Short mmCIF file of C-alpha atoms in Angstrom, two decimals:
data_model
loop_
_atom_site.label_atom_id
_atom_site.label_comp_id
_atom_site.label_asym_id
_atom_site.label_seq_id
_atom_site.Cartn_x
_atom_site.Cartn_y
_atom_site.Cartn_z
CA UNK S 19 -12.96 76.05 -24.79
CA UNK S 20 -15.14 76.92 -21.76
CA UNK S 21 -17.10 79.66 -24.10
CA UNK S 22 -17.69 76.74 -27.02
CA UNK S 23 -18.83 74.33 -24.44
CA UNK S 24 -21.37 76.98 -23.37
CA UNK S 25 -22.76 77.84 -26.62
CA UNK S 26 -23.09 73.91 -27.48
CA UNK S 27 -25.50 73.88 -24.21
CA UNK S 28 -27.09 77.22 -24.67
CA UNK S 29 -27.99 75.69 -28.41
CA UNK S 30 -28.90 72.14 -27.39
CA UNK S 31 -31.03 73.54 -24.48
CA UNK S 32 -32.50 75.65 -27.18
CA UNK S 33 -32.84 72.72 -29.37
CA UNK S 34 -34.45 70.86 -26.36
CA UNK S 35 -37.05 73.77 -25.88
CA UNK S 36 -37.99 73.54 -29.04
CA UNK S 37 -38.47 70.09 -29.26
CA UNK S 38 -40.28 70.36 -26.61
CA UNK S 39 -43.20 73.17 -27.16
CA UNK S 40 -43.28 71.56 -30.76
CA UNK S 41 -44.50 68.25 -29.03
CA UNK S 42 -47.18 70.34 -26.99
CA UNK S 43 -48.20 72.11 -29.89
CA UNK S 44 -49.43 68.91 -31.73
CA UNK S 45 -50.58 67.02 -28.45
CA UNK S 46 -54.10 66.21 -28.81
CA UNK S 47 -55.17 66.32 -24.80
CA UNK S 48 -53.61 70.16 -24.02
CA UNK S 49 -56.68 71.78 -24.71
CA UNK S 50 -60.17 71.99 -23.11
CA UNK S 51 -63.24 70.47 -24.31
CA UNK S 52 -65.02 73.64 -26.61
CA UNK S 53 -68.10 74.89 -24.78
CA UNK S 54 -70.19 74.01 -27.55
CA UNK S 55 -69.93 70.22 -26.52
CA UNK S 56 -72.70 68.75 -25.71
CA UNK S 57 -72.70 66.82 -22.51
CA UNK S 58 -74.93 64.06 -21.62
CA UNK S 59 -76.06 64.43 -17.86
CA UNK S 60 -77.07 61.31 -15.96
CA UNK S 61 -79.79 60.87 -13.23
CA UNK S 62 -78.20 61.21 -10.42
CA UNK S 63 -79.01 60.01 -7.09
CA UNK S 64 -79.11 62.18 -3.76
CA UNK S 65 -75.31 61.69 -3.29
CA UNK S 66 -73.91 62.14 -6.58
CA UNK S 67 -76.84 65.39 -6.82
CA UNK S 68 -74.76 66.61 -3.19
CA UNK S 69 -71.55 66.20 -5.42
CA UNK S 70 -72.84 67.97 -8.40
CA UNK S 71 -73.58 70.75 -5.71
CA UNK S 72 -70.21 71.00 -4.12
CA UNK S 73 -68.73 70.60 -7.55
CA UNK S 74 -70.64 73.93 -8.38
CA UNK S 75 -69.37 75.64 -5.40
CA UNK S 76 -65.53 74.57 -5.36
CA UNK S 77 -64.53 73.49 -8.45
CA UNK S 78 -66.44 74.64 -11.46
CA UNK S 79 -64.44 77.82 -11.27
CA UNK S 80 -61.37 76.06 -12.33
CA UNK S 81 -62.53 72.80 -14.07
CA UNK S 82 -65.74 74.03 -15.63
CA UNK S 83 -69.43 73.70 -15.75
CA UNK S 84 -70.24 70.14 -15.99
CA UNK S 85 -66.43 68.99 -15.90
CA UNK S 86 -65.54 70.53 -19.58
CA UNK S 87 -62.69 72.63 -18.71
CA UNK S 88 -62.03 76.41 -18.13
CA UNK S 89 -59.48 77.69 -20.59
CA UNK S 90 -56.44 79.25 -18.83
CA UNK S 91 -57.84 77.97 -15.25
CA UNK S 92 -58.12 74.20 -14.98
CA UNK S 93 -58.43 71.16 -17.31
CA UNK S 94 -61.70 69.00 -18.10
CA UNK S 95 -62.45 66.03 -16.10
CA UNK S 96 -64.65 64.84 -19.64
CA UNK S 97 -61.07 63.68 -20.76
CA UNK S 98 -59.40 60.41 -21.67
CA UNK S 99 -56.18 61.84 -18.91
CA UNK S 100 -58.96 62.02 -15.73
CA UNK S 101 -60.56 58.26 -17.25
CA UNK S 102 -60.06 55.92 -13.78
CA UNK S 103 -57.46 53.50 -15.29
CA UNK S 104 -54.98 56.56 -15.79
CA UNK S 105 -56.10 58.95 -12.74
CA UNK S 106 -57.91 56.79 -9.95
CA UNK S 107 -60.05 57.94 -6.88
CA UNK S 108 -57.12 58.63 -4.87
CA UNK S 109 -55.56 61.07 -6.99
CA UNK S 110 -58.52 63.38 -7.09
CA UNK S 111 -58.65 63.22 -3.01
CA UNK S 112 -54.91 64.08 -3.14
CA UNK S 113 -55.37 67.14 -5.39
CA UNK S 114 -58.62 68.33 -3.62
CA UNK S 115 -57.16 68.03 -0.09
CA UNK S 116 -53.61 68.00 -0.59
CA UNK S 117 -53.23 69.97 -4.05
CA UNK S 118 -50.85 68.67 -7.01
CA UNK S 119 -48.26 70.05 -8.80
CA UNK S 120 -48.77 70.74 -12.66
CA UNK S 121 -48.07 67.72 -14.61
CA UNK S 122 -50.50 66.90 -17.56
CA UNK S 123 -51.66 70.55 -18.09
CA UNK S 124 -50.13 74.26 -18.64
CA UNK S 125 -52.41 75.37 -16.07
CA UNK S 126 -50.05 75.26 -13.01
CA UNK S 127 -50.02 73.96 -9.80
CA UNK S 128 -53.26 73.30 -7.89
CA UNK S 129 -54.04 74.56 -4.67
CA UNK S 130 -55.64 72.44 -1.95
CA UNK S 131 -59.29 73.07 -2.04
CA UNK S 132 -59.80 75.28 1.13
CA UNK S 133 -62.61 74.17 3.77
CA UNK S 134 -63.38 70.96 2.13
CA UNK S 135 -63.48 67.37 3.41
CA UNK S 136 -62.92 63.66 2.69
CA UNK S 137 -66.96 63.34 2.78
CA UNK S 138 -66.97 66.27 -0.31
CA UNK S 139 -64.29 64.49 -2.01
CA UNK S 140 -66.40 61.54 -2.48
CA UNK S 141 -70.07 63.10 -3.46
CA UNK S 142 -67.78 65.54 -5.65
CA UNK S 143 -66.43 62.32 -7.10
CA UNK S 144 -69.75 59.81 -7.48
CA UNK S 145 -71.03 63.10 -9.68
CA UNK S 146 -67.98 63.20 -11.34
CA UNK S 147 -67.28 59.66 -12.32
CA UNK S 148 -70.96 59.58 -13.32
CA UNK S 149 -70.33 62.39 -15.78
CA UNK S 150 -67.92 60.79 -17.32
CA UNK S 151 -69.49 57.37 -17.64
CA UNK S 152 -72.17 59.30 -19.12
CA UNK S 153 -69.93 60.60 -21.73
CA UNK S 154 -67.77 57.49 -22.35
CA UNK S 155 -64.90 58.71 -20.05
CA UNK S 156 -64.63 55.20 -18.52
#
């Protein structure tokens, strides 16, 4: 009994894996933006030009040049998923200064961004919330 019981569960939790890489296969927001995408860049103004400078320096690594994405390292912030309604200011401080655990992406978990502030944060965001408005993410 015990052994049949166990087989049902191995199988189901098979069944569930499945099901489940099947449905991230076919999602339409697990992959980056392709590099060849154009993206429109908006004046900026001396704050949002600070952000676009400490975006360079801590997060372009990860979450690519002008927000598109860095295959295998971070997701794009030129995405419907980072849009305000879904992922507000707050939840880019958290990540930044706090870090996040993986929950939209296959990337992982993210780190807290070491060495930077509250007063980062917020040029890093005015540049990217411009980006995006730029690009219809709003």
């Amino acid at each position: 009994m015990t052994k049949q019981i166990n087989a049902r569960r191995l199988a189901l939790g098979a069944a569930g894996l499945a099901l489940a890489l099947a449905a991230w296969a076919v999602w339409p927001g697990k992959t980056t933006v392709s590099a060849a995408t154009e993206v429109v860049i908006p004046l900026l103004g001396p704050e949002a030009q600070q952000g676009a400078a400490l975006y360079t320096a801590n997060c372009a690594a990860c979450h690519g040049e002008n927000g598109l994405g860095v295959e295998g390292a971070g997701p794009p912030f030129l995405h419907k998923i980072y849009e305000p309604s879904h992922h507000g200011d707050g939840a880019f401080y958290v990540a930044a200064l706090q870090g996040v655990r993986a929950h939209h992406w296959p990337y992982g978990d993210m780190p807290p961004v070491e060495g930077i502030t509250e007063a980062d944060v917020a040029a890093i965001l005015l540049y990217v919330r411009a980006l995006q408005q730029a690009n219809g993410i709003f």
